[in-house]
XYZ file of C-alpha atoms in Angstrom:
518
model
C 149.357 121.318 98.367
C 147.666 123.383 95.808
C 143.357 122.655 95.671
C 140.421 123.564 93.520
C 137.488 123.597 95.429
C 134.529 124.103 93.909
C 131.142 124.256 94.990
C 129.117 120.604 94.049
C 127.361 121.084 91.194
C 123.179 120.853 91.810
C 120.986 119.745 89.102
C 120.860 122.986 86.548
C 124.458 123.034 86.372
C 124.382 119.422 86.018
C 121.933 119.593 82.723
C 123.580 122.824 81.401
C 126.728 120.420 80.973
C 124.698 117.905 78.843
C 123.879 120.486 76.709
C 127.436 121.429 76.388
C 128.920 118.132 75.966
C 126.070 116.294 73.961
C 124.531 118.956 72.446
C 123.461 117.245 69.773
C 121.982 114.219 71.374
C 118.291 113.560 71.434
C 117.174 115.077 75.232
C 113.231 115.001 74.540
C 110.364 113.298 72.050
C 106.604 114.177 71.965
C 104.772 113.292 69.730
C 106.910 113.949 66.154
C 108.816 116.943 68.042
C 111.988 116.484 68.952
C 114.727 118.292 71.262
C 118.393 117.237 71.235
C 120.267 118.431 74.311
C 121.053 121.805 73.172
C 117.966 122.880 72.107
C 116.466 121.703 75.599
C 118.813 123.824 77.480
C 117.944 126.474 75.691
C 114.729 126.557 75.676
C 114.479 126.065 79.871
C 116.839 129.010 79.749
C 115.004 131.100 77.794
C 112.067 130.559 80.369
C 114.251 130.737 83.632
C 115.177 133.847 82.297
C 111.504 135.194 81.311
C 110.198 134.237 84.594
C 113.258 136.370 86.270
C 112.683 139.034 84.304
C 109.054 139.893 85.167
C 110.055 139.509 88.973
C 109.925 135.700 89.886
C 112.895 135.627 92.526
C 114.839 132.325 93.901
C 112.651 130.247 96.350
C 109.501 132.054 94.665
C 106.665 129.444 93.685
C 105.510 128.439 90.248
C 101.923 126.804 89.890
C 102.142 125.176 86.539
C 98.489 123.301 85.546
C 99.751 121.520 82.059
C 99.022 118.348 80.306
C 101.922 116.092 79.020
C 104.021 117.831 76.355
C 107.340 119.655 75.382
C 106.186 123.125 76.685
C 105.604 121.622 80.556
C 108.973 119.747 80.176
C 110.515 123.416 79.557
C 108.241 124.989 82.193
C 109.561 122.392 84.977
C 112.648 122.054 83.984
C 112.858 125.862 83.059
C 111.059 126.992 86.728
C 114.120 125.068 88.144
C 116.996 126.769 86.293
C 115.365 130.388 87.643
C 116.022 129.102 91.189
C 111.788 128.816 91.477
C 110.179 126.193 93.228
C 107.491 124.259 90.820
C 103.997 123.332 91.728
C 103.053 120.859 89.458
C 98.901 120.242 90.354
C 97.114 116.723 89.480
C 94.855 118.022 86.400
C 91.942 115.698 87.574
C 91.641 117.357 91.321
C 88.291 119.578 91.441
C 88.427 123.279 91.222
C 87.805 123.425 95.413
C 91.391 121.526 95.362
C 92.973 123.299 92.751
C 92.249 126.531 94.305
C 93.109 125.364 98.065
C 97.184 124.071 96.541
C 97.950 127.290 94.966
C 96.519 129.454 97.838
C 98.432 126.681 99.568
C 101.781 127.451 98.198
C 101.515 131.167 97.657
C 102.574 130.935 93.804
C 103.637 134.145 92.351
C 103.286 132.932 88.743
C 101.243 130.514 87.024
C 101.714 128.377 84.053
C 98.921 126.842 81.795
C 98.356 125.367 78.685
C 95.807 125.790 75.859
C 93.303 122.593 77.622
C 93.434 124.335 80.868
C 93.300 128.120 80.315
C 89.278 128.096 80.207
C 89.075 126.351 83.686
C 91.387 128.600 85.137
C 89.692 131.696 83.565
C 86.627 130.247 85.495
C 87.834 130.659 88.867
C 90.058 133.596 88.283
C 88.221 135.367 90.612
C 89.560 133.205 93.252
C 93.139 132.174 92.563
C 95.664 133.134 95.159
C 96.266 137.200 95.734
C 99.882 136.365 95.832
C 99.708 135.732 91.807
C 101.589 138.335 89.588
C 101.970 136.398 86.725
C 100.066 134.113 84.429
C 101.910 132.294 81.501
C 99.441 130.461 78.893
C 101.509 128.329 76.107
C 99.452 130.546 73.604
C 98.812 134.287 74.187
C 95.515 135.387 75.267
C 93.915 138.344 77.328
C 95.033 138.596 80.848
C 97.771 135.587 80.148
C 101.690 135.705 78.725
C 102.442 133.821 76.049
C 105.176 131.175 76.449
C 106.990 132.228 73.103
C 106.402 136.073 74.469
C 108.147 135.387 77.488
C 110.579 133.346 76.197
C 111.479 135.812 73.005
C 114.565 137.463 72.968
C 115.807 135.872 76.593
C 119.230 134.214 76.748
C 120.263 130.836 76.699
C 122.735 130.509 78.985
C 122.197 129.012 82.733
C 121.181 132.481 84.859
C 122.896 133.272 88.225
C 120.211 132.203 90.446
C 122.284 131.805 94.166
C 120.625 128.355 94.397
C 121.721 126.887 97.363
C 121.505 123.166 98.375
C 118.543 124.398 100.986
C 116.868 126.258 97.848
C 113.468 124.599 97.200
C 112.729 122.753 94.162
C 109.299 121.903 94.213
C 106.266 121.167 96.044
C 104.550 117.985 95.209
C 101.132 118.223 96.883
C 99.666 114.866 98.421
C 97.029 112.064 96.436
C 94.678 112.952 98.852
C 93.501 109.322 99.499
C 93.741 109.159 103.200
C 92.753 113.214 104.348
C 93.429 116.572 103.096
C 96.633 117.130 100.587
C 99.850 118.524 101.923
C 102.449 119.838 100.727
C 105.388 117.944 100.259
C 109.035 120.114 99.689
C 112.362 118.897 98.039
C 115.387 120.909 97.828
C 118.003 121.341 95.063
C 120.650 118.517 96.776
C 117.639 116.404 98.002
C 116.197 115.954 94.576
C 119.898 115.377 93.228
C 120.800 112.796 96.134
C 117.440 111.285 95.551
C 117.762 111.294 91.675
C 121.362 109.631 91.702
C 120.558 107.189 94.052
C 117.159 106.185 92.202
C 119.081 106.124 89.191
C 121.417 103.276 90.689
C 118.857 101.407 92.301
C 116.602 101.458 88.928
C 119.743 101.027 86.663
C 119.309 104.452 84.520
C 121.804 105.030 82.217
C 123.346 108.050 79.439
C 121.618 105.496 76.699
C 118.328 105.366 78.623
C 115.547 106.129 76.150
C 112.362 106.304 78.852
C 108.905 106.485 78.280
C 106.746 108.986 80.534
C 103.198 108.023 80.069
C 101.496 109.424 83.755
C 101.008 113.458 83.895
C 104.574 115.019 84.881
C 103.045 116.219 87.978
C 103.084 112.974 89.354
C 106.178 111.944 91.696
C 106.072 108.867 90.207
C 106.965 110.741 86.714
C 110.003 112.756 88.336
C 111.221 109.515 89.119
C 111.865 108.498 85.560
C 112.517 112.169 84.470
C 115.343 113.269 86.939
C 116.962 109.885 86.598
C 117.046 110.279 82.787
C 118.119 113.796 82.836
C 121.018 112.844 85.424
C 122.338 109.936 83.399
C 122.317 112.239 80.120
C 119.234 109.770 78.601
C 116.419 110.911 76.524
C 112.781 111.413 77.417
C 109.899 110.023 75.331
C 106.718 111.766 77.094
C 103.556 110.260 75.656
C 100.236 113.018 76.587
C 98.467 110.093 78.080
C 98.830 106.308 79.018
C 97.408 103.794 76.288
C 98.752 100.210 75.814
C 99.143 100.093 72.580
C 100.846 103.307 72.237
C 103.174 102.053 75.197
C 104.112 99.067 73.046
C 104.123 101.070 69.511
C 106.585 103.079 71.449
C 108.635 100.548 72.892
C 109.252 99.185 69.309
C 109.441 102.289 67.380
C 111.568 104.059 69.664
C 113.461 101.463 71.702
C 112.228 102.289 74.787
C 114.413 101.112 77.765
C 112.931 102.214 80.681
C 109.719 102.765 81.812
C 107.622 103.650 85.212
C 104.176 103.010 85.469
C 101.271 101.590 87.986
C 99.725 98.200 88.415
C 96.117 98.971 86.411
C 98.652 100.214 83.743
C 100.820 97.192 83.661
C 97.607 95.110 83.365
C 96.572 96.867 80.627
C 100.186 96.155 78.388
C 99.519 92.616 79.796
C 96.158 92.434 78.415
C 97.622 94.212 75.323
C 100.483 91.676 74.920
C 98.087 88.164 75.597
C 96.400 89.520 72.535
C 99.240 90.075 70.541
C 102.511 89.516 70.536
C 105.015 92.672 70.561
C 108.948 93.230 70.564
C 109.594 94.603 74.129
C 113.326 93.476 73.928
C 114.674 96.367 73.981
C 113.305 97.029 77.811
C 116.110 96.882 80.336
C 114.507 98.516 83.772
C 110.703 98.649 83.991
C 109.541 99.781 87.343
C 105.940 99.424 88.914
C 105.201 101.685 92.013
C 102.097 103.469 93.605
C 100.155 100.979 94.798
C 100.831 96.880 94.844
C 101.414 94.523 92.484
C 99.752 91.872 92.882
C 101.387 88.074 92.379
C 99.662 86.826 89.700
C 100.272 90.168 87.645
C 103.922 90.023 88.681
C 104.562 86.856 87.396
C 102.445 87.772 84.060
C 105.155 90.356 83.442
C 108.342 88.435 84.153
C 106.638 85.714 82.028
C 106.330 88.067 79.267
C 109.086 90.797 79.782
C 112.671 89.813 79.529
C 113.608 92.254 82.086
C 111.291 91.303 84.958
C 110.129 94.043 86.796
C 111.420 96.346 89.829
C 108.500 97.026 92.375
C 109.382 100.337 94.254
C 107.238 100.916 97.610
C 107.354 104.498 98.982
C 106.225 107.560 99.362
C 107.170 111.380 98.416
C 107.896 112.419 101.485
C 111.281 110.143 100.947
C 110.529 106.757 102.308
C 112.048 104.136 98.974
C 112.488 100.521 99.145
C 112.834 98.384 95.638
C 113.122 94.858 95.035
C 115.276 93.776 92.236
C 114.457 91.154 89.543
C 116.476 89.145 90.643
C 115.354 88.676 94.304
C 111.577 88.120 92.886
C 111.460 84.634 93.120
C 109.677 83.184 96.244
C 109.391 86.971 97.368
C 106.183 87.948 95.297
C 104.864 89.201 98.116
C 107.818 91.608 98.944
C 108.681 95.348 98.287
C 112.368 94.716 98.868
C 114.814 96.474 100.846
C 115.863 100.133 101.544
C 117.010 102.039 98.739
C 121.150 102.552 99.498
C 121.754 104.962 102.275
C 118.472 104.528 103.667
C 117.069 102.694 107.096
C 113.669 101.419 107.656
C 112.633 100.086 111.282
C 109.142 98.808 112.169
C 107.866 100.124 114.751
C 104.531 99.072 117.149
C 101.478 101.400 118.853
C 103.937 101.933 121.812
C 106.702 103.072 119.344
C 109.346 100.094 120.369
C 110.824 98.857 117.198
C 109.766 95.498 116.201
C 111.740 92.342 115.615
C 111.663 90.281 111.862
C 108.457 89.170 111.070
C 106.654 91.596 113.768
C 103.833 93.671 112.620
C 104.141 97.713 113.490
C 104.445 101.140 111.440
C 107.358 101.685 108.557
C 109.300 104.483 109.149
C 112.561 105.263 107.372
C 115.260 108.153 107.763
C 117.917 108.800 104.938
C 119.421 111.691 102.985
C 116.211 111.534 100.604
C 113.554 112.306 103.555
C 112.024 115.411 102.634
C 112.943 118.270 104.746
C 109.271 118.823 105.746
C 105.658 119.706 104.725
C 105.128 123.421 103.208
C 103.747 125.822 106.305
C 102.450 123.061 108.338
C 104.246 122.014 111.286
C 101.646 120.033 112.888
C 101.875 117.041 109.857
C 105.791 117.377 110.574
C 105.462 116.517 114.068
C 102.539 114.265 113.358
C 104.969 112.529 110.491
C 108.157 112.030 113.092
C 109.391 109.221 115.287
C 112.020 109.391 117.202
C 113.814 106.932 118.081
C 115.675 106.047 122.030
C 119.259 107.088 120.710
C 117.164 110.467 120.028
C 117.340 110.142 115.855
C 114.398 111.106 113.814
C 112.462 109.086 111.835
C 109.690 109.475 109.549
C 106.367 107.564 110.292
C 104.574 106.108 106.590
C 101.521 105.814 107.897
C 102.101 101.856 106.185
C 101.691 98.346 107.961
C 104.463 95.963 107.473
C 106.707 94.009 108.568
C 110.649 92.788 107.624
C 111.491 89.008 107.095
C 114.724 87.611 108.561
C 116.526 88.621 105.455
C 115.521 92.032 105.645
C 113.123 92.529 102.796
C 110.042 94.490 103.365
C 106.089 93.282 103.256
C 103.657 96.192 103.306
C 100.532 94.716 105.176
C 98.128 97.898 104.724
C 97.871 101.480 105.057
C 97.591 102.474 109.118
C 94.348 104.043 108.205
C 92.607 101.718 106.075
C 93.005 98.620 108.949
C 89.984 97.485 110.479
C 89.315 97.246 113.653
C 86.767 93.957 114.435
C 86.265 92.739 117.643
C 89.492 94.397 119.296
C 91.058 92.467 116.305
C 93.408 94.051 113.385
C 92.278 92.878 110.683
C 94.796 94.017 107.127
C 92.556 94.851 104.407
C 95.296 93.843 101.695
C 95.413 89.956 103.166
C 91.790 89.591 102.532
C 92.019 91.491 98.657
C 95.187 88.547 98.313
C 92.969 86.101 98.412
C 89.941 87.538 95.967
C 92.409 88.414 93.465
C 92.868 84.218 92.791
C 89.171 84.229 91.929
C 89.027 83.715 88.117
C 85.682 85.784 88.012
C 87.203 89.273 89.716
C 89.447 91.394 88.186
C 89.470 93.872 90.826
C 88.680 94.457 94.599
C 88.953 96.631 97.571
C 88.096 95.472 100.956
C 86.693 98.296 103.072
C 85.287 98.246 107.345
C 82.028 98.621 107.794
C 79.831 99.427 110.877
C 79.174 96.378 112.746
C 76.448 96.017 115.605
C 78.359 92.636 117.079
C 81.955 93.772 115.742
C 82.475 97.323 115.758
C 83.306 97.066 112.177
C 83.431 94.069 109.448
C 85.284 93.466 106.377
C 83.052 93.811 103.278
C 84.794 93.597 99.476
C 83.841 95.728 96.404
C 84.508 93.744 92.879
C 84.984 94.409 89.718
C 84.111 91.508 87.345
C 86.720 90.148 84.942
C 85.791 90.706 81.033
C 83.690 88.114 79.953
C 83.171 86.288 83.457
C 79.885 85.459 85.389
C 80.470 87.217 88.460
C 78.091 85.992 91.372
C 78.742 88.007 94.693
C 77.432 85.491 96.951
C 79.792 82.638 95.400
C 82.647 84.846 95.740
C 81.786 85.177 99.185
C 81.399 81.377 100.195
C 84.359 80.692 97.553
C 86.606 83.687 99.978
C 85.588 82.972 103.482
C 86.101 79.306 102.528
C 90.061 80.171 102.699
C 89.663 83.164 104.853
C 91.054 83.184 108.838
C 87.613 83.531 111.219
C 88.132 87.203 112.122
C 88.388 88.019 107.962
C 85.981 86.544 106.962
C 83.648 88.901 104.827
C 80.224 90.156 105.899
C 79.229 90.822 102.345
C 80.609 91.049 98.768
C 79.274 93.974 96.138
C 79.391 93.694 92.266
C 80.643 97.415 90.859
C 81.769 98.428 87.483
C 84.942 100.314 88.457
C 86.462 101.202 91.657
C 87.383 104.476 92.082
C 91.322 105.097 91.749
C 93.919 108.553 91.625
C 96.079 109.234 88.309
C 98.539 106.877 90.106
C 96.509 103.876 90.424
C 95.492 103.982 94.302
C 92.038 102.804 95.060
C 90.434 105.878 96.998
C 89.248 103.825 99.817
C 88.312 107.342 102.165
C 85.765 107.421 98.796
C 84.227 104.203 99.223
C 84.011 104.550 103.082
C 82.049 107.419 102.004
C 80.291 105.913 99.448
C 78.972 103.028 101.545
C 78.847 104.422 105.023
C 74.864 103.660 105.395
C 75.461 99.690 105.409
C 75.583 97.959 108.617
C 76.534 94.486 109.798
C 75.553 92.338 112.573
């Protein structure tokens, strides 16, 4: 019997296709400029092969430091058809930070835009010595212009021996609980974890999705790989605003969309105000840090769609929970995403029974294959399990229900310990969040003479509302368990969160380390 085998087709191959097939489809928006599916081929071509021509081999590392915008989509996208493994950096981490990732990764180019270019000029002096190349989306001394690089290049796929082991980028940690690491995915990891993402958050070839968080973010390659899998087209906004989220939704028909809570509060805020067309929204997804119930149900009250809460991390730990399992679940992150296993797990490392408190851990095709250069977070990150599998720890409380659908209880590090008692940050922040004065909180330990530590809460005052920290207090501990009840309650203007919405509680132990309890 005659066969035609054929190696399986990773991602560039994949989006080379598009633009062969539906070349003339719209691939990418920004801002007036558009991109059908031919020209965005071409113009990541052109770059793959500029950044192979001045030396950058397969597996070699790309920094890129951009703001939102067509030339990043090409750099990423581009840095992937040359067989290079991105490094997209958080624009908002300090210079200290910056410096530390790329020295990190050992990038042999770097990417910038316009914005950027003067910071990084700044601390040239100390930028990695493995750097031979600097791109700048405008030409300047000491920096390659995009359009120089690009000019003259072809725009056809280049032979880059990509391999399903071949890294595709590092995404470097948030940072909120200890120092960032680097996290890898490979070519077939991103693809396995794209398709399956895509089925679990219902992309489509007629997806039109908005990207309003910096495409560095994880959260942001969600919603761009599954687009650029399906064949949909990307509608990248340079920053998040809520009425430009709705404008956008109406204008351009917007059917998917991935943001965090504080953003989804903001739309709901937006929409109470005045009422928009969002009917054109089939898949909205809210991850990065919980949603809490009473925003929840604001959004299925006032998006047809509902909303599907994803719960993981970048290292490759997913679980969603569909619309349709919502109800009487508020309070749940779902189940595994499809091909995945979770197991809870306690301090001794037994695995837990439903409704048992202990560590999430997860193993699945989509696990990362392991932090860049550091070995001791790999082992630290593992648990294996009696039959000798590996696992990978989340560093998350939680537990599963009888059903199987997942409730995160905290983050391993943020628990308090009072009186030889666990106490779950998250439980107590529950129950502030149904005061009508707060609009946000974050419950942090404390030192405690008596307790060894104490739950205090930080809150943020909703607009217009009297907020009086000692009646919040009585009003909480009233409906608070003994061992949570708070030792004190502090009126702030903001808390202080990451570009994906997670409260930087190592910053507020920080902040308030001085106070002490009885």
């Amino acid at each position: 019997m005659n066969s035609f085998p054929a190696p399986a087709p990773l991602l560039p191959e994949i989006l080379a296709l598009h633009g062969k097939w539906q070349a003339d489809k719209e691939a990418v928006l920004c801002e007036g400029e558009r991109w059908t599916w031919r020209d965005f081929c071409r113009a990541s071509h052109r770059f793959a092969h500029g950044l192979r021509a001045r030396g950058i081999e397969t597996g070699d590392r790309v920094g890129v430091v951009m703001g939102n915008g067509l030339p990043m989509v090409q750099v990423l996208f581009g840095t992937m058809a040359a067989g290079a493994c991105s490094v997209p950096i958080n624009l908002s981490v300090s210079d200290d930070a910056l410096v530390t990732m790329l020295d990190d990764a050992g990038v042999r180019a770097l990417v910038t835009c316009a914005a950027q270019r003067p910071r990084l000029q700044a601390i040239a002096a100390r930028l990695p010595a493995s750097l031979q190349l600097q791109v700048c989306e405008e030409t300047a001394p000491g920096w390659v212009g995009l359009d120089v690089l690009c000019a003259g290049q072809p725009d056809n796929l280049p032979e880059a021996g990509l391999t399903d082991g071949s890294p595709l980028n590092i995404i470097y940690s948030s940072g909120t609980t200890g120092i960032p690491k680097g996290i890898v995915h490979h070519h077939r990891g991103r693809l396995d974890w794209a398709y399956d993402l895509a089925i679990a958050l219902r992309y489509h070839r007629a997806a039109r999705t908005l990207l309003t968080i910096g495409l560095y973010s994880n959260i942001s390659w969600v919603a761009m790989l599954c687009t650029a899998l399906a064949g949909g087209t990307l509608v990248v906004h340079r920053g998040f605003d809520p009425a430009g989220f709705l404008d956008s939704c109406e204008r351009q028909r917007i059917t998917h969309a991935a943001m965090v809570p504080i953003q989804f509060q903001r739309v709901v805020d937006a929409l109470r105000r005045e009422a928009r067309d969002v009917g054109s929204l089939q898949g909205l997804m809210s991850c990065g840090s919980p949603l809490h119930e009473s925003l929840k149900r604001d959004i299925f009250a006032l998006f047809p769609c509902g909303i599907i809460e994803l719960y993981g991390l970048t290292e490759g730990i997913i679980t969603t929970l569909d619309p349709e399992d919502a109800e009487g679940r508020w309070h749940s992150v779902g189940r595994p995403l499809q091909g995945t296993d979770i197991a809870i797990v306690d301090d001794a490392d037994s695995v837990c029974g439903p409704g048992e408190v202990g560590e999430i851990v997860s193993r699945g095709r989509i696990t990362m294959p392991g932090y860049w250069r550091r070995r001791d977070a790999d082992r630290e990150a593992t648990f294996v399990d009696a039959s000798g599998r590996r696992w990978l720890r989340s560093g998350d409380i939680g537990y599963v229900d009888e059903q199987g659908f997942l409730y995160i209880v905290d983050r391993k590090k943020d628990m308090i310990l009072s009186g030889g008692q666990n106490i779950y940050p998250q439980d107590i922040e529950a129950v502030l969040y149904q005061h009508p004065a707060v609009d946000d909180v974050a419950v942090i330990g404390t030192p405690s003479a008596r307790w060894g530590e104490t739950p205090i809460a930080l809150v943020v005052g909703a607009p217009g509302a009297r907020l009086v920290a000692a009646e919040v207090m009585h009003w909480a501990n009233a409906k608070l368990g003994k061992q949570q009840r708070l030792a004190d309650v502090l009126c702030v203007d903001s808390l202080p969160r990451n570009p994906n919405g997670k409260i930087l509680k190592r910053e507020l132990r920080q902040t308030y380390r001085e106070l002490s309890y009885e």
